[in-house]
PDB file of C-alpha atoms in Angstrom:
ATOM      1  CA  MET U1029      -1.112  -0.541 -11.404  1.00 68.00           C
ATOM      2  CA  LYS U1030      -2.585   1.144  -8.365  1.00 78.00           C
ATOM      3  CA  ILE U1031      -4.237  -1.131  -5.793  1.00 81.00           C
ATOM      4  CA  LEU U1032      -7.921  -0.404  -5.425  1.00 86.00           C
ATOM      5  CA  GLU U1033      -9.609  -0.667  -2.022  1.00 90.00           C
ATOM      6  CA  LYS U1034     -13.359  -0.354  -1.587  1.00 92.00           C
ATOM      7  CA  GLU U1035     -13.095   1.343   1.819  1.00 92.00           C
ATOM      8  CA  LYS U1036     -10.837   4.068   0.405  1.00 92.00           C
ATOM      9  CA  LEU U1037     -13.291   4.708  -2.421  1.00 91.00           C
ATOM     10  CA  LEU U1038     -16.146   4.991   0.062  1.00 93.00           C
ATOM     11  CA  GLN U1039     -14.197   7.480   2.186  1.00 94.00           C
ATOM     12  CA  ASP U1040     -12.831   9.581  -0.701  1.00 93.00           C
ATOM     13  CA  GLU U1041     -15.062  12.642  -1.086  1.00 91.00           C
ATOM     14  CA  SER U1042     -13.774  13.379  -4.607  1.00 91.00           C
ATOM     15  CA  ILE U1043     -15.417  10.173  -5.880  1.00 94.00           C
ATOM     16  CA  HIS U1044     -19.166  10.443  -6.384  1.00 94.00           C
ATOM     17  CA  LYS U1045     -21.061   7.348  -5.305  1.00 94.00           C
ATOM     18  CA  THR U1046     -24.528   6.109  -4.494  1.00 92.00           C
ATOM     19  CA  GLU U1047     -26.067   3.070  -2.871  1.00 92.00           C
ATOM     20  CA  PHE U1048     -28.605   1.310  -5.085  1.00 88.00           C
ATOM     21  CA  GLU U1049     -30.248  -2.027  -4.243  1.00 89.00           C
ATOM     22  CA  LYS U1050     -27.772  -2.654  -1.399  1.00 92.00           C
ATOM     23  CA  GLN U1051     -24.750  -2.151  -3.706  1.00 93.00           C
ATOM     24  CA  TRP U1052     -22.396   0.818  -3.896  1.00 95.00           C
ATOM     25  CA  TYR U1053     -21.987   2.327  -7.354  1.00 96.00           C
ATOM     26  CA  PHE U1054     -19.056   4.628  -8.101  1.00 96.00           C
ATOM     27  CA  SER U1055     -18.709   7.244 -10.823  1.00 95.00           C
ATOM     28  CA  LEU U1056     -16.503   5.666 -13.495  1.00 95.00           C
ATOM     29  CA  GLU U1057     -15.078   9.041 -14.468  1.00 94.00           C
ATOM     30  CA  ASP U1058     -14.043   9.817 -10.878  1.00 94.00           C
ATOM     31  CA  VAL U1059     -12.477   6.383 -10.347  1.00 94.00           C
ATOM     32  CA  ALA U1060     -10.612   6.644 -13.685  1.00 93.00           C
ATOM     33  CA  ILE U1061      -9.137   9.961 -12.563  1.00 93.00           C
ATOM     34  CA  TYR U1062      -8.275   8.502  -9.134  1.00 92.00           C
ATOM     35  CA  LEU U1063      -6.518   5.490 -10.697  1.00 90.00           C
ATOM     36  CA  GLN U1064      -5.191   7.394 -13.726  1.00 89.00           C
ATOM     37  CA  GLU U1065      -6.385   4.486 -15.894  1.00 88.00           C
ATOM     38  CA  ASP U1066      -8.712   3.906 -18.828  1.00 89.00           C
ATOM     39  CA  LEU U1067     -11.878   2.239 -17.523  1.00 90.00           C
ATOM     40  CA  SER U1068     -13.783   2.260 -20.819  1.00 88.00           C
ATOM     41  CA  GLU U1069     -14.034  -1.561 -20.808  1.00 88.00           C
ATOM     42  CA  VAL U1070     -15.768  -1.693 -17.408  1.00 92.00           C
ATOM     43  CA  GLU U1071     -19.375  -2.918 -17.434  1.00 93.00           C
ATOM     44  CA  ASN U1072     -21.494  -0.025 -16.181  1.00 94.00           C
ATOM     45  CA  ILE U1073     -24.991   1.368 -15.746  1.00 94.00           C
ATOM     46  CA  GLU U1074     -26.237   4.928 -15.769  1.00 94.00           C
ATOM     47  CA  LEU U1075     -27.609   6.184 -12.457  1.00 93.00           C
ATOM     48  CA  PRO U1076     -28.659   9.639 -11.287  1.00 92.00           C
ATOM     49  CA  LEU U1077     -26.213  11.181  -8.808  1.00 90.00           C
ATOM     50  CA  LEU U1078     -26.321  14.494  -6.965  1.00 86.00           C
ATOM     51  CA  ILE U1079     -23.279  16.475  -8.131  1.00 84.00           C
ATOM     52  CA  ASP U1080     -22.767  20.100  -7.054  1.00 85.00           C
ATOM     53  CA  GLY U1081     -26.415  20.327  -6.019  1.00 88.00           C
ATOM     54  CA  LYS U1082     -27.695  19.115  -9.396  1.00 91.00           C
ATOM     55  CA  ARG U1083     -28.975  15.658 -10.282  1.00 92.00           C
ATOM     56  CA  LYS U1084     -26.985  14.237 -13.202  1.00 92.00           C
ATOM     57  CA  THR U1085     -27.182  10.824 -14.863  1.00 94.00           C
ATOM     58  CA  ILE U1086     -23.678   9.379 -15.148  1.00 94.00           C
ATOM     59  CA  GLN U1087     -21.957   6.061 -15.807  1.00 95.00           C
ATOM     60  CA  THR U1088     -21.420   4.089 -12.628  1.00 95.00           C
ATOM     61  CA  ALA U1089     -20.118   0.651 -11.716  1.00 95.00           C
ATOM     62  CA  THR U1090     -19.783  -1.542  -8.664  1.00 96.00           C
ATOM     63  CA  PHE U1091     -16.402  -2.146  -7.070  1.00 95.00           C
ATOM     64  CA  ASP U1092     -16.362  -5.737  -8.374  1.00 94.00           C
ATOM     65  CA  ASP U1093     -17.169  -4.642 -11.939  1.00 94.00           C
ATOM     66  CA  ILE U1094     -14.381  -2.068 -11.818  1.00 93.00           C
ATOM     67  CA  GLU U1095     -11.911  -4.686 -10.609  1.00 91.00           C
ATOM     68  CA  LYS U1096     -12.957  -7.142 -13.344  1.00 90.00           C
ATOM     69  CA  GLY U1097     -12.817  -4.534 -16.092  1.00 87.00           C
ATOM     70  CA  ARG U1098      -9.454  -2.994 -15.280  1.00 85.00           C
ATOM     71  CA  LYS U1099      -6.842  -3.584 -17.944  1.00 72.00           C
ATOM     72  CA  LYS U1100      -4.113  -5.768 -16.531  1.00 68.00           C
ATOM     73  CA  GLU U1101      -0.526  -4.792 -17.161  1.00 64.00           C
ATOM     74  CA  GLU U1102       1.451  -6.990 -19.510  1.00 63.00           C
ATOM     75  CA  LEU U1103       4.041  -9.151 -17.770  1.00 63.00           C
ATOM     76  CA  SER U1104       7.653  -8.265 -18.458  1.00 74.00           C
ATOM     77  CA  GLU U1105       9.754 -10.811 -20.363  1.00 77.00           C
ATOM     78  CA  PHE U1106      11.577 -11.663 -17.129  1.00 76.00           C
ATOM     79  CA  ASN U1107       8.333 -12.333 -15.254  1.00 71.00           C
ATOM     80  CA  LYS U1108       7.021 -14.438 -18.154  1.00 69.00           C
ATOM     81  CA  ALA U1109      10.198 -16.541 -17.989  1.00 75.00           C
ATOM     82  CA  LEU U1110       9.797 -16.937 -14.208  1.00 74.00           C
ATOM     83  CA  LEU U1111       6.200 -18.034 -14.641  1.00 71.00           C
ATOM     84  CA  LYS U1112       7.210 -20.632 -17.249  1.00 73.00           C
ATOM     85  CA  ALA U1113      10.027 -21.910 -15.029  1.00 74.00           C
ATOM     86  CA  ARG U1114       7.674 -22.210 -12.080  1.00 71.00           C
ATOM     87  CA  HIS U1115       5.349 -24.484 -14.059  1.00 68.00           C
ATOM     88  CA  PHE U1116       8.174 -26.535 -15.580  1.00 64.00           C
ATOM     89  CA  LYS U1117       7.807 -30.207 -14.622  1.00 58.00           C
ATOM     90  CA  LYS U1118      10.919 -31.926 -13.319  1.00 54.00           C
TER      91      LYS U1118
END
């Protein structure tokens, strides 16, 4: 899973974004392409963005909503065993 950093998203010109009510909203489609992940479970709102000189209404989400909605990778069997051993009481 690729690590997501807000500053990189803000600097990346391939990701459409807008500031609305003192929050940055990012195009879910652009972020999904950037991460190469399915973000269909992310809570989002539709906002108008200027894309290629035209105003389009697209699905957007805040950085925090994207982080919360990302699908977490399943732990491998080895990592599950390590986690159990770590919590084993002596």
